[in-house]
Tab-separated table of C-alpha atoms in Angstrom:
chain	number	residue	atom	x	y	z
A	401	UNK	CA	60.877	-62.118	69.358
A	402	UNK	CA	57.414	-62.366	70.689
A	403	UNK	CA	57.614	-61.935	74.745
A	404	UNK	CA	55.430	-65.445	76.012
A	405	UNK	CA	56.200	-65.093	79.408
A	406	UNK	CA	53.430	-62.196	80.464
A	407	UNK	CA	51.780	-64.627	83.944
A	408	UNK	CA	53.200	-66.106	85.808
A	409	UNK	CA	53.749	-70.079	85.605
A	410	UNK	CA	50.872	-71.456	88.864
A	411	UNK	CA	53.568	-73.212	89.697
A	412	UNK	CA	56.320	-70.096	90.325
A	413	UNK	CA	52.837	-68.085	92.826
A	414	UNK	CA	54.840	-67.077	95.606
A	415	UNK	CA	51.422	-66.132	97.956
A	416	UNK	CA	47.381	-67.526	98.292
A	417	UNK	CA	46.388	-64.419	96.203
A	418	UNK	CA	44.450	-63.243	99.558
A	419	UNK	CA	48.096	-62.258	100.263
A	420	UNK	CA	48.689	-61.121	97.228
A	421	UNK	CA	48.631	-57.023	97.903
A	422	UNK	CA	50.656	-56.738	101.078
A	423	UNK	CA	54.063	-58.180	100.627
A	424	UNK	CA	55.251	-60.412	104.098
A	425	UNK	CA	58.267	-59.011	106.153
A	426	UNK	CA	61.256	-61.671	106.019
A	427	UNK	CA	59.850	-63.196	102.980
A	428	UNK	CA	62.555	-62.444	100.979
A	429	UNK	CA	66.246	-64.659	102.522
A	430	UNK	CA	69.491	-63.685	101.248
A	431	UNK	CA	72.504	-65.062	102.815
A	432	UNK	CA	76.670	-64.250	102.304
A	433	UNK	CA	79.661	-63.195	102.730
A	434	UNK	CA	78.996	-59.130	103.899
A	435	UNK	CA	82.436	-56.921	103.165
A	436	UNK	CA	82.824	-53.342	103.439
A	437	UNK	CA	83.763	-52.355	99.610
A	438	UNK	CA	86.666	-49.975	99.115
A	439	UNK	CA	85.289	-48.162	95.243
A	440	UNK	CA	88.281	-46.890	93.581
A	441	UNK	CA	89.462	-45.630	90.059
A	442	UNK	CA	92.634	-46.457	89.182
A	443	UNK	CA	95.094	-47.083	86.329
A	444	UNK	CA	96.524	-50.165	84.214
A	445	UNK	CA	100.008	-50.103	85.760
A	446	UNK	CA	97.735	-50.303	89.010
A	447	UNK	CA	96.069	-53.837	87.967
A	448	UNK	CA	99.474	-55.000	86.303
A	449	UNK	CA	101.158	-54.161	90.016
A	450	UNK	CA	98.837	-56.911	91.106
A	451	UNK	CA	98.542	-58.855	88.409
A	452	UNK	CA	94.550	-58.475	88.262
A	453	UNK	CA	92.711	-58.515	85.343
A	454	UNK	CA	89.976	-55.783	84.363
A	455	UNK	CA	86.988	-57.168	85.010
A	456	UNK	CA	86.968	-60.440	87.297
A	457	UNK	CA	86.269	-61.329	90.968
A	458	UNK	CA	88.774	-62.776	92.336
A	459	UNK	CA	90.093	-63.701	96.503
A	460	UNK	CA	93.054	-61.749	97.898
A	461	UNK	CA	96.182	-63.744	98.340
A	462	UNK	CA	99.326	-63.200	99.664
A	463	UNK	CA	100.735	-60.607	97.051
A	464	UNK	CA	97.116	-58.036	97.262
A	465	UNK	CA	97.909	-58.123	100.544
A	466	UNK	CA	99.567	-54.200	100.734
A	467	UNK	CA	96.685	-53.499	97.960
A	468	UNK	CA	94.180	-52.910	100.602
A	469	UNK	CA	96.674	-50.217	102.226
A	470	UNK	CA	97.749	-48.445	98.795
A	471	UNK	CA	94.843	-48.407	96.503
A	472	UNK	CA	93.487	-45.925	99.894
A	473	UNK	CA	96.543	-43.347	99.831
A	474	UNK	CA	96.525	-43.741	96.772
A	475	UNK	CA	93.309	-43.037	95.320
A	476	UNK	CA	90.374	-42.152	95.988
A	477	UNK	CA	88.656	-44.153	97.912
A	478	UNK	CA	85.160	-44.623	98.716
A	479	UNK	CA	83.344	-47.678	101.132
A	480	UNK	CA	80.343	-49.017	100.784
A	481	UNK	CA	78.757	-51.002	102.038
A	482	UNK	CA	79.382	-54.529	99.729
A	483	UNK	CA	79.447	-58.610	99.280
A	484	UNK	CA	77.496	-59.833	96.427
A	485	UNK	CA	74.506	-60.694	98.036
A	486	UNK	CA	73.202	-58.447	100.400
A	487	UNK	CA	73.822	-56.101	97.716
A	488	UNK	CA	70.842	-57.463	95.726
A	489	UNK	CA	68.237	-57.544	98.967
A	490	UNK	CA	69.581	-53.755	99.277
A	491	UNK	CA	68.507	-53.202	96.280
A	492	UNK	CA	65.634	-55.686	96.585
A	493	UNK	CA	64.559	-53.704	99.910
A	494	UNK	CA	64.714	-50.945	98.233
A	495	UNK	CA	62.655	-51.611	95.566
A	496	UNK	CA	60.378	-52.967	97.615
A	497	UNK	CA	59.598	-50.093	100.078
A	498	UNK	CA	57.570	-50.562	102.310
A	499	UNK	CA	57.053	-52.256	104.289
A	500	UNK	CA	60.875	-52.563	105.936
A	501	UNK	CA	62.348	-55.108	106.041
A	502	UNK	CA	61.220	-57.752	103.130
A	503	UNK	CA	64.347	-58.887	103.457
A	504	UNK	CA	66.760	-61.091	105.995
A	505	UNK	CA	70.326	-60.918	105.223
A	506	UNK	CA	72.683	-63.834	107.593
A	507	UNK	CA	76.673	-63.215	106.929
A	508	UNK	CA	80.023	-63.398	109.793
A	509	UNK	CA	81.638	-59.962	110.692
A	510	UNK	CA	83.823	-58.945	113.087
A	511	UNK	CA	83.860	-57.133	115.690
A	512	UNK	CA	85.793	-54.228	114.428
A	513	UNK	CA	84.304	-50.197	113.181
A	514	UNK	CA	83.947	-51.696	109.484
A	515	UNK	CA	81.699	-54.105	110.862
A	516	UNK	CA	79.462	-51.595	112.963
A	517	UNK	CA	79.893	-49.861	109.810
A	518	UNK	CA	77.650	-52.490	107.428
A	519	UNK	CA	74.691	-53.067	110.716
A	520	UNK	CA	74.404	-49.387	110.422
A	521	UNK	CA	74.174	-49.424	106.580
A	522	UNK	CA	72.067	-52.583	106.412
A	523	UNK	CA	69.948	-50.288	109.531
A	524	UNK	CA	69.559	-48.068	106.666
A	525	UNK	CA	69.330	-50.078	103.558
A	526	UNK	CA	64.889	-51.540	106.251
A	527	UNK	CA	67.603	-54.938	105.197
A	528	UNK	CA	66.696	-57.417	109.176
A	529	UNK	CA	70.377	-58.374	109.196
A	530	UNK	CA	71.394	-60.906	111.548
A	531	UNK	CA	75.177	-61.026	111.168
A	532	UNK	CA	77.052	-63.952	113.696
A	533	UNK	CA	79.454	-61.905	114.673
A	534	UNK	CA	83.388	-63.114	116.049
A	535	UNK	CA	86.177	-61.993	116.966
A	536	UNK	CA	89.120	-64.099	115.370
A	537	UNK	CA	89.157	-61.955	112.372
A	538	UNK	CA	88.270	-58.770	111.119
A	539	UNK	CA	85.111	-57.411	108.890
A	540	UNK	CA	85.684	-58.214	105.546
A	541	UNK	CA	86.551	-56.031	102.069
A	542	UNK	CA	87.719	-55.743	98.733
A	543	UNK	CA	88.640	-53.591	96.921
A	544	UNK	CA	86.599	-52.545	93.675
A	545	UNK	CA	89.421	-51.374	91.147
A	546	UNK	CA	87.419	-49.259	89.047
A	547	UNK	CA	89.235	-48.247	84.806
A	548	UNK	CA	86.918	-47.487	82.241
A	549	UNK	CA	83.448	-49.066	83.026
A	550	UNK	CA	85.416	-52.124	84.126
A	551	UNK	CA	85.541	-53.289	87.602
A	552	UNK	CA	87.905	-56.236	89.089
A	553	UNK	CA	87.447	-57.547	92.738
A	554	UNK	CA	89.309	-58.671	94.744
A	555	UNK	CA	87.662	-59.066	97.802
A	556	UNK	CA	89.312	-60.342	101.404
A	557	UNK	CA	86.544	-63.204	103.146
A	558	UNK	CA	88.343	-61.993	106.462
A	559	UNK	CA	85.348	-62.873	109.159
A	560	UNK	CA	83.322	-63.758	106.439
A	561	UNK	CA	84.997	-67.164	105.446
A	562	UNK	CA	84.017	-67.428	109.293
A	563	UNK	CA	80.151	-68.297	109.366
A	564	UNK	CA	79.538	-70.815	111.064
A	565	UNK	CA	75.962	-73.362	110.104
A	566	UNK	CA	76.284	-74.925	113.716
A	567	UNK	CA	77.057	-71.521	115.813
A	568	UNK	CA	74.108	-69.143	114.195
A	569	UNK	CA	72.162	-70.461	111.430
A	570	UNK	CA	70.712	-73.594	113.353
A	571	UNK	CA	69.684	-71.361	115.995
A	572	UNK	CA	66.315	-71.751	116.383
A	573	UNK	CA	65.064	-67.250	116.622
A	574	UNK	CA	67.724	-67.928	113.047
A	575	UNK	CA	66.373	-70.605	111.489
A	576	UNK	CA	63.198	-69.259	112.411
A	577	UNK	CA	63.628	-66.424	110.000
A	578	UNK	CA	65.421	-68.671	106.300
A	579	UNK	CA	61.975	-70.468	107.940
A	580	UNK	CA	59.141	-67.627	107.172
A	581	UNK	CA	60.437	-66.748	103.996
A	582	UNK	CA	59.302	-67.775	99.720
A	583	UNK	CA	62.553	-67.060	97.760
A	584	UNK	CA	65.634	-67.502	98.973
A	585	UNK	CA	68.742	-65.744	96.712
A	586	UNK	CA	72.724	-66.780	97.716
A	587	UNK	CA	75.093	-65.204	95.699
A	588	UNK	CA	78.113	-68.407	94.289
A	589	UNK	CA	80.188	-66.699	95.998
A	590	UNK	CA	79.518	-68.304	99.424
A	591	UNK	CA	80.431	-71.654	99.030
A	592	UNK	CA	83.485	-71.089	98.799
A	593	UNK	CA	82.504	-70.564	102.594
A	594	UNK	CA	80.199	-72.389	103.551
A	595	UNK	CA	78.063	-75.210	101.425
A	596	UNK	CA	76.638	-77.129	104.421
A	597	UNK	CA	74.784	-73.705	105.180
A	598	UNK	CA	74.458	-73.415	102.151
A	599	UNK	CA	72.672	-76.336	101.751
A	600	UNK	CA	70.710	-76.947	104.117
A	601	UNK	CA	68.394	-73.723	103.588
A	602	UNK	CA	68.696	-75.566	99.467
A	603	UNK	CA	66.568	-78.524	100.648
A	604	UNK	CA	64.305	-77.000	102.305
A	605	UNK	CA	63.384	-74.468	99.765
A	606	UNK	CA	62.710	-77.778	97.171
A	607	UNK	CA	61.068	-79.783	99.811
A	608	UNK	CA	58.899	-76.860	100.337
A	609	UNK	CA	57.988	-76.070	97.190
A	610	UNK	CA	59.927	-72.719	98.273
A	611	UNK	CA	61.797	-71.126	95.341
A	612	UNK	CA	65.977	-71.550	95.852
A	613	UNK	CA	68.293	-68.774	93.097
A	614	UNK	CA	71.701	-69.332	92.892
A	615	UNK	CA	73.954	-67.013	90.908
A	616	UNK	CA	77.387	-68.180	89.418
A	617	UNK	CA	78.907	-65.223	90.714
A	618	UNK	CA	82.606	-65.739	88.679
A	619	UNK	CA	84.394	-67.963	86.083
A	620	UNK	CA	86.690	-68.840	89.431
A	621	UNK	CA	83.559	-70.754	91.312
A	622	UNK	CA	81.819	-71.979	88.513
A	623	UNK	CA	86.060	-74.028	87.326
A	624	UNK	CA	87.965	-74.635	91.298
A	625	UNK	CA	84.275	-74.516	93.456
A	626	UNK	CA	82.715	-76.639	90.914
A	627	UNK	CA	82.132	-79.763	92.857
A	628	UNK	CA	80.775	-78.039	95.762
A	629	UNK	CA	78.463	-75.503	93.228
A	630	UNK	CA	77.139	-79.135	91.367
A	631	UNK	CA	75.882	-80.317	94.883
A	632	UNK	CA	73.405	-77.395	95.393
A	633	UNK	CA	72.261	-77.668	91.176
A	634	UNK	CA	69.318	-79.131	91.933
A	635	UNK	CA	67.683	-77.418	94.463
A	636	UNK	CA	68.522	-74.387	92.306
A	637	UNK	CA	64.806	-73.296	90.975
A	638	UNK	CA	66.584	-69.398	89.044
A	639	UNK	CA	70.547	-69.714	87.852
A	640	UNK	CA	71.546	-66.298	87.769
A	641	UNK	CA	74.868	-64.767	85.771
A	642	UNK	CA	76.607	-62.533	83.501
A	643	UNK	CA	78.350	-63.604	80.520
A	644	UNK	CA	81.663	-64.507	81.451
A	645	UNK	CA	80.518	-67.333	84.488
A	646	UNK	CA	77.869	-69.149	81.590
A	647	UNK	CA	81.293	-69.484	79.346
A	648	UNK	CA	82.964	-70.754	82.646
A	649	UNK	CA	80.755	-72.174	83.490
A	650	UNK	CA	79.720	-73.932	79.913
A	651	UNK	CA	83.972	-75.468	79.433
A	652	UNK	CA	84.010	-77.186	82.803
A	653	UNK	CA	80.256	-78.967	81.896
A	654	UNK	CA	81.464	-79.444	78.350
A	655	UNK	CA	78.658	-78.030	77.037
A	656	UNK	CA	81.085	-77.421	74.160
A	657	UNK	CA	79.351	-74.654	72.867
A	658	UNK	CA	80.685	-70.898	73.531
A	659	UNK	CA	76.384	-69.734	71.950
A	660	UNK	CA	74.492	-68.192	75.155
A	661	UNK	CA	71.412	-69.565	74.510
A	662	UNK	CA	73.026	-73.669	74.485
A	663	UNK	CA	74.066	-72.637	77.748
A	664	UNK	CA	71.452	-71.197	79.125
A	665	UNK	CA	69.068	-74.554	77.984
A	666	UNK	CA	71.513	-76.893	79.363
A	667	UNK	CA	72.275	-75.240	82.018
A	668	UNK	CA	68.279	-75.541	82.531
A	669	UNK	CA	68.140	-79.067	81.885
A	670	UNK	CA	71.181	-79.900	84.581
A	671	UNK	CA	69.420	-82.907	87.076
A	672	UNK	CA	66.551	-81.040	89.738
A	673	UNK	CA	65.051	-82.595	92.522
A	674	UNK	CA	61.573	-80.107	93.246
A	675	UNK	CA	59.864	-81.632	89.744
A	676	UNK	CA	57.304	-79.055	90.394
A	677	UNK	CA	59.576	-76.084	89.140
A	678	UNK	CA	61.420	-75.997	86.306
A	679	UNK	CA	64.975	-74.582	86.196
A	680	UNK	CA	65.071	-70.779	85.278
A	681	UNK	CA	68.693	-69.934	83.691
A	682	UNK	CA	68.841	-65.931	83.774
A	683	UNK	CA	71.858	-64.512	81.685
A	684	UNK	CA	72.445	-60.859	81.822
A	685	UNK	CA	75.271	-59.518	79.006
A	686	UNK	CA	75.945	-56.327	79.964
A	687	UNK	CA	74.935	-53.884	77.068
A	688	UNK	CA	74.068	-56.844	75.769
A	689	UNK	CA	69.989	-58.576	75.670
A	690	UNK	CA	69.392	-60.641	79.041
A	691	UNK	CA	68.575	-64.361	77.478
A	692	UNK	CA	66.047	-66.294	80.178
A	693	UNK	CA	65.318	-70.126	79.354
A	694	UNK	CA	61.856	-70.557	80.153
A	695	UNK	CA	59.873	-73.507	79.510
A	696	UNK	CA	62.077	-74.935	75.740
A	697	UNK	CA	61.726	-71.684	74.243
A	698	UNK	CA	65.415	-69.245	75.366
A	699	UNK	CA	64.946	-65.842	74.866
A	700	UNK	CA	66.737	-61.955	74.666
A	701	UNK	CA	65.280	-59.512	76.768
A	702	UNK	CA	67.256	-55.887	75.853
A	703	UNK	CA	68.351	-53.593	78.523
A	704	UNK	CA	67.510	-49.745	78.463
A	705	UNK	CA	69.963	-47.729	77.238
A	706	UNK	CA	72.100	-45.388	78.814
A	707	UNK	CA	74.872	-42.687	77.521
A	708	UNK	CA	78.255	-44.379	78.445
A	709	UNK	CA	78.638	-40.222	79.899
A	710	UNK	CA	76.221	-41.185	82.214
A	711	UNK	CA	77.884	-44.769	83.448
A	712	UNK	CA	80.219	-43.141	87.102
A	713	UNK	CA	80.810	-47.336	88.480
A	714	UNK	CA	79.628	-50.290	86.748
A	715	UNK	CA	80.489	-52.436	90.127
A	716	UNK	CA	76.825	-53.784	91.215
A	717	UNK	CA	75.541	-54.029	88.489
A	718	UNK	CA	74.588	-56.913	88.749
A	719	UNK	CA	74.016	-57.627	91.955
A	720	UNK	CA	71.633	-54.416	91.555
A	721	UNK	CA	69.792	-56.773	88.403
A	722	UNK	CA	69.443	-59.156	90.740
A	723	UNK	CA	67.763	-56.879	93.295
A	724	UNK	CA	65.539	-55.595	90.879
A	725	UNK	CA	64.223	-59.609	89.649
A	726	UNK	CA	63.682	-60.098	93.360
A	727	UNK	CA	61.955	-58.106	94.569
A	728	UNK	CA	59.475	-58.496	92.227
A	729	UNK	CA	59.483	-62.585	92.522
A	730	UNK	CA	59.007	-61.395	96.259
A	731	UNK	CA	55.160	-60.118	95.349
A	732	UNK	CA	55.055	-63.161	92.584
A	733	UNK	CA	54.873	-60.475	89.322
A	734	UNK	CA	55.710	-62.313	85.781
A	735	UNK	CA	59.085	-63.264	84.350
A	736	UNK	CA	58.671	-60.204	81.924
A	737	UNK	CA	58.128	-57.250	85.355
A	738	UNK	CA	60.579	-59.381	86.904
A	739	UNK	CA	63.456	-58.790	84.021
A	740	UNK	CA	62.102	-55.338	83.252
A	741	UNK	CA	62.069	-53.893	87.203
A	742	UNK	CA	66.347	-55.747	87.114
A	743	UNK	CA	66.478	-54.353	83.888
A	744	UNK	CA	65.350	-50.719	85.584
A	745	UNK	CA	67.524	-51.105	89.095
A	746	UNK	CA	71.423	-52.089	87.247
A	747	UNK	CA	70.496	-48.455	85.291
A	748	UNK	CA	69.821	-47.023	88.204
A	749	UNK	CA	73.180	-48.282	90.511
A	750	UNK	CA	74.987	-47.621	87.015
A	751	UNK	CA	74.494	-43.933	87.273
A	752	UNK	CA	75.875	-44.472	91.279
A	753	UNK	CA	79.309	-44.959	93.020
A	754	UNK	CA	79.233	-48.555	94.671
A	755	UNK	CA	75.901	-50.030	95.148
A	756	UNK	CA	73.965	-47.039	96.104
A	757	UNK	CA	70.842	-45.665	94.700
A	758	UNK	CA	68.484	-43.086	95.299
A	759	UNK	CA	65.548	-42.296	98.485
A	760	UNK	CA	62.839	-43.953	96.143
A	761	UNK	CA	62.918	-46.351	93.518
A	762	UNK	CA	60.454	-44.391	89.873
A	763	UNK	CA	59.598	-47.931	88.430
A	764	UNK	CA	56.347	-48.859	87.507
C-alpha cells in the first residue's frame, strides 16, 4: 500500500520551526519502573518449574522468589539496566546522540548496590534520570528468561513499586522538568504503581497540546488493570502495543474482532480529551509488519529483515522500537520516519544481549 504519511500533520508539530534544528534538553519525558535486568538463556524445564510461558511478562509472586537466585546460580546471567520506559528513553537518547539529556526519566530505586548501578548506567546513556530513592525496599529486578527467540519476563518491582507522586513528581524542581518536555512516554507497567502520577502528567500534556504516549505493555495490564488503563486512555495521543497485547485489549474491551487492523481502528476511536490531535495507534508484530492508524486509514510497514542466526536476544526489541520512534517524534519528523527509526533501533537491539547497543547509531 502506498504510504500516505510522508508529512507530519500540522497539529502534531512538537516545536516551532525556529527550534527544529537544535534539539532541546529534557524535551522527552519518561516515567516508569527502573529495574535491573537479570538476563539468561534458560531451558524449558526451568520455565516449567516456575510455571512460565515462553513469551510473556508477569509480576513475580511468592512462588518465583527462589527463581531469582536459581537463574544466577544455574545459568550464565548478565546484568543490564532495564525497565521498559527507561529502556525506551535510553534508546531515544542514543538515536539522538547530541545534545545529551534530551531524555528525562523518573522512577523509584533503593539505596543499594543495584540502585547505584542503575544511576551509573543512566549517566553513561546520557539520560537525565531523577530517581526517588528510598530505603524501605531494594531496587527492583527483572528476570529475563530466554529460550530461542522468546523471552519470559518476571518482574520483582520492589522499590519501583514505591514511587510516590507527593514525594517526587509534585516537587517543584521535578515538575519543572515535566513542564519542559514536549513528548511524554509511559509504559503501561507503571499503571500498577502510580495511576495518580500518570494522570497528572497525562492531563498536563493534554491541556498544553503536547504529545502523550502510552504502551499497553503486557496482556495482564489489559486484563487486570483495565480500569486504570481506561482512566488514562482519553489522554493518549499515541498508543503502542504488540500483537498479543492488542488481542488482550480487544477481548477486554469487547471489540469482537481478532483482526489487528480493526483492533487498531477501534482503539483509535475510543473517547479522547484533546480533540486537536487524533489518536494514533501503533502495533508491532515481531517479524511481521508494524500496523499504524492515521486518519481513517491503517497501514502496515514491513520490518527490516534479519538472519535468524544474527538474533542474540529479543528482550528489549519492543522497548527499542518505541525509543527509535520517540527519537524522531521529538524532532518533529514524519510518522513514516518515526516507524523507520523504530524498526532500525529494534533491529540493532536484537543483535545484542539485553537492551544494549553500539556506541553510535547508523540511521539516516
